[in-house]
Amino acid sequence: MAESNIDRGVRALRDRKKHYSIFSLARQARNYHQGWQQAWRHAEPKAEYDAIIIGGGGHGLATAYYLASVHNMTNIAVIEKGWLGGGNTGRNTTIIRSNYLWDESASIYEHAMKLWEGLAQDLNFNIMFSQRGVLTIAHSEHELKEMSRRVHAIRLNGIDSDILSPEEIKKFVPIMNMDQNIRYPVMGGFLQKRGGTARHDAVAWGYARAADDMGVDIIQNCEVTGLRRQGRRIVGVETTKGLIKSRKVGCVVAGHSSILADMAGIRMPIASRPLQALVSEPIKPILDTVIMSNAVHMYISQSDKGEMVLGAGVDKYNSYAQRGSFPVPEHMLAAAVELFPVLSRLRMLRHWGGIVDTCPDASPIISRTDIDGLYFNCGWGTGGFKATPGSGHVFADLIANDRPNDIAAPYALSRFETGLLIDEHGAAGVAH
Amino acid sequence: MLEIKCPYCGLRDEEEFGCGGEAHIARPLADNPISDKDFADYLFYRDNPKGLFLERWRHSAGCRRWFNVARDTVSHQILEVYPMGAKPSTKAGRAAYEASWRRQSPAEAAARNIPQKTRKTSTSKR
């Protein structure tokens, strides 16, 4: 299982004036909150870096943070086409859990969970991590049996997981429709109590602020237009702000991974699909946990603002348009209303799509490539947010040492040639 | 919502269809000399263009027949619908077909019965 003594790279901020605390809040309040400093600099690219991370989402910023804090590589840059966390980091439903079936998955997602559990302190940034539990429900006898097999596998990996009976579910989630005569009756479920949610924007901002404090250049509004190679070695990145040289480049661009791979002359086994989510108008607290159903394709939680946050599966065809097709949310809302009749007259406030990079085995790619110095961290598909700290942590290790550690090794691209796939279609379910 | 013109049933809503992903992937013959790496091209590696994409669709809630569609993955505009086994007839569709790395892949060569010596040289970039 995941190691217990992770090097979390915790460092006090160099600029002590930037430290957030109850005292800094009180101090700023006296001054009408006019003294807050910007959380990170607007850096312009230098001519050369020791490493460049392409993609300023959660995974990319986490990679930069751990490269600087754990591996002492501070002469690095994060390049972002738009704004920080403007891609899938700001578009997901913020669910965090580590209850995966296979050992390889348990190892990386639990690694992430252990980092999540101290992340707000590590970063000195309130990421609003709330371990409110994630309850996955079953709607048939078969699903229930499959679930108990999975629960036992998960527990053998030392990850908390409990089967709940319909009576226990009724107590845990009073607003759920437990009528056994509905189309998909709730017959049981399994709960990971340590699962929950976090504020997605804060995760990106927290990592960005801490990385910036160590000297990492975060360059926004800078699109990569090409990857400069010298034979089989990467030597730089061509951008809208000119050529930036580096002999190590890590690509963490989610839905656009195939495009970037194409720039380097390599290929990926990835299909880019829209994943949709929507939030309702804010209401009083009615749901204090996360509910997922794989069979009816729906997951739901309530944000701290009171909005109901809903998501479902990916659209059925490839797309780079950040909007989805209508049948998916229609299906999702039908399931939500059947399970929670109390939501039937709720109005939806916002609806959006993000482009996710789906892999044939529903597991990510964390890998070196045939080009020396070029690394890819992609293929997280519909479930990347929960892995953010763990993904960044192992990817930083891969970039710094040019070889994967034990957690990252199974996720190499070579698994599509050897056949050693990590098939998480079942365990991941829809709300992967 | 997409409206797709099934070649057999006419214009129908997207919901009646299933998408089968990239079109024109030829399966290597059972007796083939290609490496596992080249076979992975057939099995797992996929075109994922931002722009015109040739893909297979099935009218699963209708006539249940398969056909090909040339569709733009950014605008979602459908350029043409053409039968299984055929190649795209529009200029852009034809160009997308010819430009695909798959046309030069050893896996595709191994799907046709071509002489051993031409199969050996891999022009695959990966």
Coordinates of C-alpha atoms in Angstrom, one line a residue:
Chain A
M1 CA 0.0 0.0 0.0
A2 CA 1.0 3.6 -0.3
E3 CA 3.8 4.6 2.0
S4 CA 3.0 6.2 5.3
N5 CA 5.9 8.7 5.3
I6 CA 5.4 10.7 2.1
D7 CA 7.8 13.6 1.5
R8 CA 5.1 16.2 1.3
G9 CA 7.6 19.0 0.5
V10 CA 6.2 21.2 3.2
R11 CA 8.0 24.6 3.5
A12 CA 7.1 27.8 5.2
L13 CA 6.5 30.6 2.8
R14 CA 9.7 32.6 2.0
D15 CA 7.7 35.8 2.2
R16 CA 6.4 35.6 5.7
K17 CA 4.1 38.6 5.1
K18 CA 2.1 36.5 2.7
H19 CA 1.3 33.8 5.4
Y20 CA -2.4 33.4 5.9
S21 CA -3.8 33.0 9.4
I22 CA -6.4 34.3 11.7
F23 CA -3.9 37.0 12.8
S24 CA -3.3 38.1 9.2
L25 CA -7.0 38.2 8.7
A26 CA -7.5 40.4 11.7
R27 CA -4.6 42.6 10.7
Q28 CA -6.0 43.1 7.2
A29 CA -9.5 43.7 8.6
R30 CA -8.2 46.7 10.5
N31 CA -7.0 48.1 7.1
Y32 CA -10.3 47.4 5.3
H33 CA -8.6 44.5 3.5
Q34 CA -6.6 46.7 1.3
G35 CA -3.2 45.3 2.2
W36 CA -3.5 41.8 0.7
Q37 CA -0.7 41.0 -1.7
Q38 CA -1.3 39.2 -5.0
A39 CA -1.0 35.4 -4.5
W40 CA 1.4 34.9 -7.4
R41 CA 3.4 37.0 -9.8
H42 CA 2.5 37.5 -13.5
A43 CA 5.7 36.1 -14.8
E44 CA 7.1 36.6 -18.3
P45 CA 9.1 33.7 -19.7
K46 CA 12.9 33.5 -19.3
A47 CA 15.0 32.2 -22.2
E48 CA 15.6 28.9 -20.6
Y49 CA 14.4 26.7 -17.7
D50 CA 15.5 23.4 -16.0
A51 CA 12.0 22.1 -16.6
I52 CA 8.7 23.3 -18.2
I53 CA 5.3 22.1 -17.3
I54 CA 2.7 22.7 -20.0
G55 CA -0.8 23.1 -18.5
G56 CA -1.7 25.3 -15.5
G57 CA -4.4 23.2 -14.1
G58 CA -4.4 21.4 -10.7
H59 CA -2.2 18.6 -11.9
G60 CA 0.4 20.8 -13.6
L61 CA 0.6 23.3 -10.7
A62 CA 0.9 20.4 -8.3
T63 CA 3.7 19.0 -10.4
A64 CA 5.5 22.3 -10.3
Y65 CA 5.0 22.6 -6.6
Y66 CA 6.5 19.2 -5.8
L67 CA 9.3 19.7 -8.3
A68 CA 10.3 22.8 -6.4
S69 CA 9.6 21.6 -2.8
V70 CA 10.6 17.9 -2.9
H71 CA 13.2 17.9 -5.7
N72 CA 14.6 21.5 -5.3
M73 CA 14.0 22.3 -8.9
T74 CA 13.0 25.9 -8.7
N75 CA 14.2 27.2 -12.1
I76 CA 11.0 25.9 -13.7
A77 CA 7.9 27.4 -15.4
V78 CA 4.3 26.5 -15.8
I79 CA 2.8 27.5 -19.1
E80 CA -0.9 28.0 -19.4
K81 CA -2.9 28.8 -22.6
G82 CA -5.7 30.5 -20.7
W83 CA -6.0 31.3 -17.0
L84 CA -5.0 29.1 -14.0
G85 CA -7.6 26.4 -13.4
G86 CA -9.7 27.5 -16.3
G87 CA -9.9 24.0 -17.8
N88 CA -11.1 20.9 -16.2
T89 CA -9.8 21.9 -12.8
G90 CA -12.6 24.5 -12.7
R91 CA -15.1 22.3 -14.4
N92 CA -15.3 19.2 -12.4
T93 CA -17.7 18.2 -9.6
T94 CA -14.9 18.2 -7.0
I95 CA -15.4 14.6 -5.7
I96 CA -12.5 13.0 -3.9
R97 CA -12.2 9.3 -3.1
S98 CA -9.7 6.5 -3.3
N99 CA -12.0 3.4 -3.3
Y100 CA -10.6 1.7 -6.5
L101 CA -10.5 -2.0 -7.2
W102 CA -7.0 -2.7 -8.5
D103 CA -3.8 -2.4 -6.4
E104 CA -2.2 0.0 -8.9
S105 CA -5.2 2.3 -8.6
A106 CA -5.6 2.0 -4.9
S107 CA -1.9 2.9 -4.6
I108 CA -2.1 6.1 -6.5
Y109 CA -5.5 7.3 -5.4
E110 CA -4.7 6.6 -1.7
H111 CA -1.4 8.4 -2.2
A112 CA -3.4 11.4 -3.3
M113 CA -5.9 11.0 -0.4
K114 CA -3.1 11.1 2.1
L115 CA -1.8 14.3 0.5
W116 CA -5.3 15.8 0.4
E117 CA -5.7 15.1 4.2
G118 CA -2.9 17.6 5.0
L119 CA -2.9 19.8 1.9
A120 CA -4.5 22.9 3.4
Q121 CA -1.8 23.0 6.0
D122 CA 1.0 22.1 3.6
L123 CA 0.0 24.9 1.2
N124 CA -1.2 27.4 3.9
F125 CA -4.3 27.8 1.8
N126 CA -7.8 26.8 2.7
I127 CA -8.8 24.3 0.0
M128 CA -12.1 23.6 1.9
F129 CA -11.4 19.8 1.9
S130 CA -14.4 18.2 3.4
Q131 CA -14.4 14.5 4.2
R132 CA -18.2 14.2 4.1
G133 CA -18.2 10.7 2.7
V134 CA -18.9 9.3 -0.7
L135 CA -21.8 6.9 -0.9
T136 CA -22.1 4.7 -4.1
I137 CA -25.5 3.1 -4.3
A138 CA -26.5 -0.2 -5.9
H139 CA -29.8 -0.8 -7.7
S140 CA -29.8 -4.5 -8.3
E141 CA -28.9 -7.8 -6.5
H142 CA -26.1 -8.3 -9.0
E143 CA -24.7 -4.8 -8.5
L144 CA -24.8 -5.3 -4.7
K145 CA -22.8 -8.6 -5.0
E146 CA -20.3 -7.0 -7.3
M147 CA -20.0 -4.1 -4.8
S148 CA -19.3 -6.4 -1.8
R149 CA -16.5 -8.0 -3.8
R150 CA -15.1 -4.6 -4.5
V151 CA -15.4 -3.5 -0.9
H152 CA -13.4 -6.4 0.3
A153 CA -10.7 -5.8 -2.3
I154 CA -10.5 -2.2 -1.3
R155 CA -10.3 -3.0 2.4
L156 CA -7.5 -5.5 1.7
N157 CA -5.6 -2.5 0.4
G158 CA -6.1 -0.7 3.7
I159 CA -8.7 1.8 2.4
D160 CA -11.8 2.5 4.4
S161 CA -15.0 1.1 2.8
D162 CA -18.3 0.0 4.4
I163 CA -21.4 -1.7 3.0
L164 CA -24.6 0.1 4.0
S165 CA -28.0 -1.6 4.1
P166 CA -31.1 0.3 2.8
E167 CA -32.0 1.0 6.4
E168 CA -28.6 2.5 7.1
I169 CA -28.8 4.6 3.9
K170 CA -32.2 5.9 4.9
K171 CA -30.7 7.1 8.2
F172 CA -27.5 8.5 6.5
V173 CA -29.4 10.3 3.7
P174 CA -32.9 11.0 4.8
I175 CA -34.0 12.7 1.6
M176 CA -33.2 9.8 -0.7
N177 CA -36.2 7.9 -2.1
M178 CA -36.0 4.4 -0.7
D179 CA -39.2 3.2 -2.2
Q180 CA -38.6 -0.3 -3.6
N181 CA -41.2 0.2 -6.4
I182 CA -39.3 2.8 -8.4
R183 CA -37.6 1.9 -11.6
Y184 CA -34.1 1.7 -10.0
P185 CA -34.7 0.9 -6.3
V186 CA -31.9 1.5 -3.9
M187 CA -30.8 -1.9 -2.6
G188 CA -27.7 -1.0 -0.7
G189 CA -24.5 0.9 -1.1
F190 CA -20.9 1.4 0.0
L191 CA -19.4 4.3 1.7
Q192 CA -15.9 5.7 1.9
K193 CA -16.1 8.0 4.9
R194 CA -12.7 9.7 4.1
G195 CA -14.0 10.6 0.7
G196 CA -15.6 14.0 0.1
T197 CA -15.1 17.2 -1.8
A198 CA -12.7 20.2 -2.0
R199 CA -12.9 23.6 -3.5
H200 CA -11.4 23.1 -7.0
D201 CA -10.3 26.7 -7.7
A202 CA -8.6 26.9 -4.3
V203 CA -6.6 23.8 -5.1
A204 CA -5.2 25.5 -8.2
W205 CA -4.6 28.8 -6.4
G206 CA -3.1 27.1 -3.4
Y207 CA -0.5 25.2 -5.5
A208 CA 0.1 28.3 -7.7
R209 CA 0.8 30.5 -4.7
A210 CA 3.1 28.1 -2.9
A211 CA 5.0 27.3 -6.1
D212 CA 5.3 30.9 -7.0
D213 CA 6.7 31.6 -3.6
M214 CA 9.6 29.1 -4.3
G215 CA 10.4 30.9 -7.5
V216 CA 8.4 29.0 -10.1
D217 CA 7.3 31.2 -13.0
I218 CA 3.6 30.8 -13.8
I219 CA 3.0 32.1 -17.3
Q220 CA -0.6 32.6 -18.2
N221 CA -2.1 33.5 -21.6
C222 CA 0.7 31.7 -23.3
E223 CA -0.2 29.0 -25.8
V224 CA 2.2 26.2 -26.9
T225 CA 2.4 26.2 -30.7
G226 CA 5.1 23.6 -31.1
L227 CA 7.6 21.3 -29.4
R228 CA 11.2 21.8 -30.4
R229 CA 13.2 18.6 -30.9
Q230 CA 16.8 17.8 -31.6
G231 CA 16.7 14.3 -32.9
R232 CA 15.2 12.2 -30.2
R233 CA 15.5 14.8 -27.5
I234 CA 13.3 17.7 -26.5
V235 CA 15.1 21.0 -26.3
G236 CA 12.3 23.6 -26.0
V237 CA 8.8 24.8 -26.3
E238 CA 7.5 27.2 -29.0
T239 CA 4.9 29.5 -27.6
T240 CA 2.9 32.6 -28.5
K241 CA 5.5 34.4 -26.3
G242 CA 8.4 32.9 -28.3
L243 CA 10.7 30.0 -27.9
I244 CA 11.4 28.8 -24.3
K245 CA 14.3 26.4 -24.0
S246 CA 14.3 23.4 -21.7
R247 CA 15.6 19.9 -21.8
K248 CA 12.7 18.6 -19.6
V249 CA 9.1 19.2 -20.6
G250 CA 6.1 17.7 -18.8
C251 CA 2.7 17.8 -20.6
V252 CA -0.3 17.9 -18.4
V253 CA -3.0 19.2 -20.7
A254 CA -5.9 16.8 -20.2
G255 CA -8.2 16.9 -23.3
H256 CA -5.6 18.4 -25.6
S257 CA -3.0 15.7 -24.9
S258 CA -3.3 14.2 -28.4
I259 CA -2.8 17.6 -30.0
L260 CA 0.4 18.2 -28.0
A261 CA 1.6 14.6 -28.7
D262 CA 1.1 15.3 -32.3
M263 CA 3.4 18.4 -32.1
A264 CA 6.1 16.0 -30.8
G265 CA 5.4 13.4 -33.5
I266 CA 4.1 10.8 -31.1
R267 CA 0.7 9.4 -30.5
M268 CA -1.6 8.7 -27.6
P269 CA -4.3 6.1 -27.1
I270 CA -6.7 8.8 -26.1
A271 CA -10.2 9.9 -27.1
S272 CA -11.2 13.5 -26.1
R273 CA -14.8 13.6 -24.9
P274 CA -17.0 16.3 -23.2
L275 CA -18.0 15.6 -19.6
Q276 CA -20.8 17.8 -18.4
A277 CA -21.8 19.1 -15.1
L278 CA -24.4 21.4 -13.8
V279 CA -25.3 23.3 -10.6
S280 CA -28.6 24.5 -9.3
E281 CA -29.7 27.7 -7.5
P282 CA -28.4 27.7 -3.9
I283 CA -30.7 26.2 -1.3
K284 CA -30.6 25.5 2.4
P285 CA -28.4 22.5 3.4
I286 CA -30.2 19.2 2.5
L287 CA -27.4 16.9 1.6
D288 CA -24.2 16.5 3.7
T289 CA -22.5 13.8 1.7
V290 CA -21.7 12.7 -1.9
I291 CA -24.1 10.3 -3.6
M292 CA -23.0 8.3 -6.7
S293 CA -25.0 5.8 -8.8
N294 CA -23.2 4.0 -11.6
A295 CA -26.3 2.2 -12.8
V296 CA -28.4 5.4 -13.4
H297 CA -25.5 7.5 -14.3
M298 CA -25.6 10.3 -11.8
Y299 CA -23.6 11.8 -8.9
I300 CA -24.7 14.6 -6.7
S301 CA -23.4 16.7 -3.8
Q302 CA -24.2 20.1 -2.3
S303 CA -21.6 22.9 -2.3
D304 CA -20.9 25.1 0.6
K305 CA -22.8 27.8 -1.2
G306 CA -25.8 25.6 -1.2
E307 CA -25.9 24.7 -4.9
M308 CA -26.6 21.1 -5.8
V309 CA -23.7 20.0 -8.0
L310 CA -24.6 17.2 -10.5
G311 CA -22.6 15.2 -13.0
A312 CA -22.9 12.1 -15.2
G313 CA -21.0 10.1 -17.7
V314 CA -19.1 11.4 -20.8
D315 CA -20.8 12.2 -24.1
K316 CA -20.7 9.3 -26.6
Y317 CA -18.6 11.0 -29.3
N318 CA -15.3 12.8 -29.5
S319 CA -15.4 16.6 -29.2
Y320 CA -13.2 19.6 -28.4
A321 CA -16.2 21.9 -28.0
Q322 CA -16.6 22.7 -24.3
R323 CA -20.3 22.1 -24.4
G324 CA -22.1 18.8 -24.3
S325 CA -25.0 17.2 -26.0
F326 CA -28.5 17.6 -24.5
P327 CA -29.5 13.9 -23.8
V328 CA -26.8 13.5 -21.1
P329 CA -28.0 16.1 -18.7
E330 CA -31.6 15.2 -19.4
H331 CA -30.9 11.6 -18.4
M332 CA -28.9 12.7 -15.4
L333 CA -31.7 15.0 -14.1
A334 CA -34.3 12.3 -14.6
A335 CA -32.2 10.0 -12.4
A336 CA -31.7 12.8 -9.8
V337 CA -35.4 13.5 -9.5
E338 CA -36.3 9.9 -9.1
L339 CA -33.7 9.4 -6.3
F340 CA -34.4 12.8 -4.7
P341 CA -38.0 13.8 -5.5
V342 CA -37.4 16.9 -3.3
L343 CA -35.3 18.3 -6.2
S344 CA -38.0 18.2 -8.8
R345 CA -38.8 21.9 -8.8
L346 CA -35.2 23.1 -8.4
R347 CA -33.9 25.4 -11.1
M348 CA -30.5 24.8 -12.7
L349 CA -28.2 27.8 -12.7
R350 CA -25.2 26.9 -14.8
H351 CA -24.3 24.0 -17.1
W352 CA -21.0 23.4 -18.8
G353 CA -18.7 20.8 -20.4
G354 CA -15.0 20.1 -20.0
I355 CA -12.9 18.0 -22.5
V356 CA -11.6 14.9 -20.8
D357 CA -8.9 12.6 -22.1
T358 CA -10.3 9.1 -21.9
C359 CA -8.0 6.0 -22.0
P360 CA -9.0 2.6 -23.3
D361 CA -8.6 1.1 -19.7
A362 CA -10.0 4.1 -17.8
S363 CA -6.7 4.6 -16.1
P364 CA -4.2 7.5 -16.5
I365 CA -0.9 7.7 -18.4
I366 CA 2.1 8.9 -16.4
S367 CA 5.0 8.1 -18.6
R368 CA 8.2 8.9 -20.4
T369 CA 7.9 8.9 -24.1
D370 CA 10.2 7.9 -27.0
I371 CA 11.5 11.5 -27.0
D372 CA 14.1 12.0 -24.3
G373 CA 13.0 14.6 -21.8
L374 CA 9.4 14.7 -22.8
Y375 CA 6.9 13.3 -20.2
F376 CA 3.2 13.0 -20.3
N377 CA 0.7 12.9 -17.5
C378 CA -2.8 12.5 -19.1
G379 CA -5.6 10.1 -19.7
W380 CA -7.3 10.8 -16.4
G381 CA -10.6 10.8 -18.2
T382 CA -13.5 11.6 -16.0
G383 CA -11.7 11.3 -12.7
G384 CA -8.6 13.4 -12.5
F385 CA -9.5 15.9 -9.8
K386 CA -9.4 13.5 -6.9
A387 CA -5.9 12.5 -7.9
T388 CA -4.5 16.0 -8.2
P389 CA -1.9 16.0 -5.4
G390 CA -0.9 12.3 -5.9
S391 CA -0.6 12.8 -9.7
G392 CA 1.6 15.9 -9.3
H393 CA 3.7 14.2 -6.6
V394 CA 4.6 11.2 -8.7
F395 CA 4.9 13.1 -12.0
A396 CA 7.4 15.5 -10.4
D397 CA 9.4 12.5 -9.2
L398 CA 9.3 11.1 -12.8
I399 CA 10.5 14.4 -14.3
A400 CA 13.2 15.0 -11.7
N401 CA 14.7 11.5 -11.7
D402 CA 13.8 10.5 -15.3
R403 CA 12.4 7.2 -14.1
P404 CA 9.0 6.4 -12.6
N405 CA 8.6 5.5 -8.9
D406 CA 6.7 2.4 -7.8
I407 CA 3.4 4.2 -7.8
A408 CA 3.8 5.6 -11.3
A409 CA 5.5 2.7 -13.0
P410 CA 2.3 0.7 -13.9
Y411 CA 0.9 3.8 -15.7
A412 CA 3.6 3.8 -18.4
L413 CA 2.5 4.0 -22.1
S414 CA 4.1 0.6 -22.6
R415 CA 1.1 -1.1 -21.0
F416 CA -0.7 -0.7 -24.3
E417 CA 1.9 -2.9 -25.9
T418 CA 2.4 -5.4 -23.1
G419 CA -1.3 -5.7 -22.4
L420 CA -0.8 -5.0 -18.6
L421 CA -3.9 -2.8 -18.6
I422 CA -5.4 -1.4 -15.4
D423 CA -9.0 -1.9 -16.2
E424 CA -11.0 0.5 -14.0
H425 CA -14.1 0.7 -16.1
G426 CA -16.0 -1.2 -13.4
A427 CA -14.5 0.1 -10.3
A428 CA -14.4 3.6 -11.6
G429 CA -18.0 3.5 -12.6
V430 CA -19.4 6.5 -14.1
A431 CA -18.4 9.0 -11.6
H432 CA -14.8 8.0 -12.0
Chain B
M1 CA -28.4 17.9 -30.1
L2 CA -27.0 16.4 -33.4
E3 CA -29.3 15.5 -36.2
I4 CA -27.8 12.6 -38.1
K5 CA -28.9 11.4 -41.5
C6 CA -29.0 7.7 -41.3
P7 CA -28.5 6.5 -44.9
Y8 CA -31.3 4.0 -44.5
C9 CA -33.9 5.9 -42.3
G10 CA -33.2 9.6 -43.0
L11 CA -32.7 12.4 -40.5
R12 CA -33.0 11.4 -36.8
D13 CA -32.0 12.7 -33.4
E14 CA -28.6 11.9 -32.0
E15 CA -30.2 9.9 -29.2
E16 CA -31.2 7.1 -31.6
F17 CA -27.5 6.5 -32.5
G18 CA -24.4 5.0 -31.0
C19 CA -20.9 6.2 -31.9
G20 CA -18.3 3.6 -32.7
G21 CA -15.3 5.8 -32.7
E22 CA -12.6 6.1 -35.4
A23 CA -13.5 4.6 -38.8
H24 CA -11.3 2.8 -41.2
I25 CA -9.2 0.7 -38.7
A26 CA -8.3 -2.5 -40.5
R27 CA -7.8 -5.6 -38.4
P28 CA -4.4 -7.3 -39.1
L29 CA -4.8 -10.8 -40.5
A30 CA -4.5 -13.7 -38.1
D31 CA -1.2 -14.7 -39.7
N32 CA 0.8 -11.5 -39.5
P33 CA 4.4 -10.7 -38.6
I34 CA 3.9 -7.4 -36.9
S35 CA 5.3 -6.6 -33.4
D36 CA 3.2 -6.0 -30.3
K37 CA 4.0 -2.3 -30.6
D38 CA 2.6 -2.2 -34.1
F39 CA -0.4 -4.3 -33.0
A40 CA -1.1 -1.7 -30.3
D41 CA -1.7 0.8 -33.1
Y42 CA -4.6 -1.4 -34.2
L43 CA -5.9 -2.2 -30.8
F44 CA -5.5 1.0 -28.7
Y45 CA -4.0 3.9 -30.5
R46 CA -6.6 6.3 -32.0
D47 CA -6.9 9.3 -34.1
N48 CA -8.2 12.2 -31.9
P49 CA -8.1 15.2 -34.2
K50 CA -9.3 18.7 -33.4
G51 CA -11.2 19.2 -36.6
L52 CA -12.5 16.8 -39.2
F53 CA -12.8 13.2 -37.9
L54 CA -13.9 10.1 -39.7
E55 CA -16.0 7.9 -37.4
R56 CA -18.4 5.0 -37.3
W57 CA -22.0 5.4 -36.1
R58 CA -24.8 2.9 -35.7
H59 CA -28.5 3.6 -35.8
S60 CA -28.9 1.5 -32.7
A61 CA -32.5 2.5 -31.8
G62 CA -33.6 2.3 -35.5
C63 CA -32.4 0.1 -38.3
R64 CA -29.3 -0.9 -36.3
R65 CA -27.1 -0.6 -39.3
W66 CA -23.5 0.8 -39.2
F67 CA -22.3 3.6 -41.4
N68 CA -19.5 6.2 -41.5
V69 CA -19.7 9.9 -40.7
A70 CA -17.2 12.7 -41.4
R71 CA -17.8 15.2 -38.6
D72 CA -15.9 18.2 -37.2
T73 CA -15.0 17.7 -33.5
V74 CA -15.1 21.5 -32.8
S75 CA -18.2 22.7 -34.7
H76 CA -19.9 19.3 -34.6
Q77 CA -20.9 19.9 -38.3
I78 CA -21.4 16.7 -40.3
L79 CA -19.7 17.0 -43.6
E80 CA -20.9 13.7 -45.1
V81 CA -22.4 10.3 -44.3
Y82 CA -21.2 7.4 -46.3
P83 CA -21.6 3.6 -46.2
M84 CA -19.4 1.1 -44.4
G85 CA -16.6 -0.1 -46.6
A86 CA -16.6 3.1 -48.7
K87 CA -14.2 6.0 -48.5
P88 CA -15.2 9.6 -48.0
S89 CA -16.2 11.3 -51.2
T90 CA -15.8 15.0 -50.2
K91 CA -12.4 16.6 -50.8
A92 CA -11.8 17.3 -47.1
G93 CA -13.0 13.9 -46.1
R94 CA -10.7 12.3 -48.6
A95 CA -7.8 14.4 -47.4
A96 CA -8.4 13.4 -43.8
Y97 CA -8.5 9.8 -44.9
E98 CA -5.2 10.0 -46.8
A99 CA -3.4 12.1 -44.2
S100 CA -4.0 9.7 -41.3
W101 CA -0.9 8.1 -39.9
R102 CA -2.8 4.8 -40.0
R103 CA -2.5 4.6 -43.8
Q104 CA 1.2 4.0 -43.4
S105 CA 1.1 1.8 -40.3
P106 CA 2.4 -1.8 -40.3
A107 CA -0.9 -2.9 -38.7
E108 CA -2.9 -1.7 -41.7
A109 CA -0.4 -3.2 -44.1
A110 CA -0.9 -6.5 -42.2
A111 CA -4.6 -6.3 -42.8
R112 CA -4.0 -6.7 -46.5
N113 CA -2.2 -9.6 -47.9
I114 CA 0.9 -7.7 -49.0
P115 CA 4.3 -9.3 -49.6
Q116 CA 6.5 -9.8 -46.5
K117 CA 9.3 -7.5 -47.5
T118 CA 7.2 -4.3 -47.8
R119 CA 5.6 -5.1 -44.5
K120 CA 8.9 -5.1 -42.7
T121 CA 9.8 -1.5 -43.0
S122 CA 7.9 0.6 -40.5
T123 CA 7.3 4.2 -41.3
S124 CA 5.4 4.6 -38.0
K125 CA 6.7 7.6 -36.2
R126 CA 6.1 6.4 -32.7

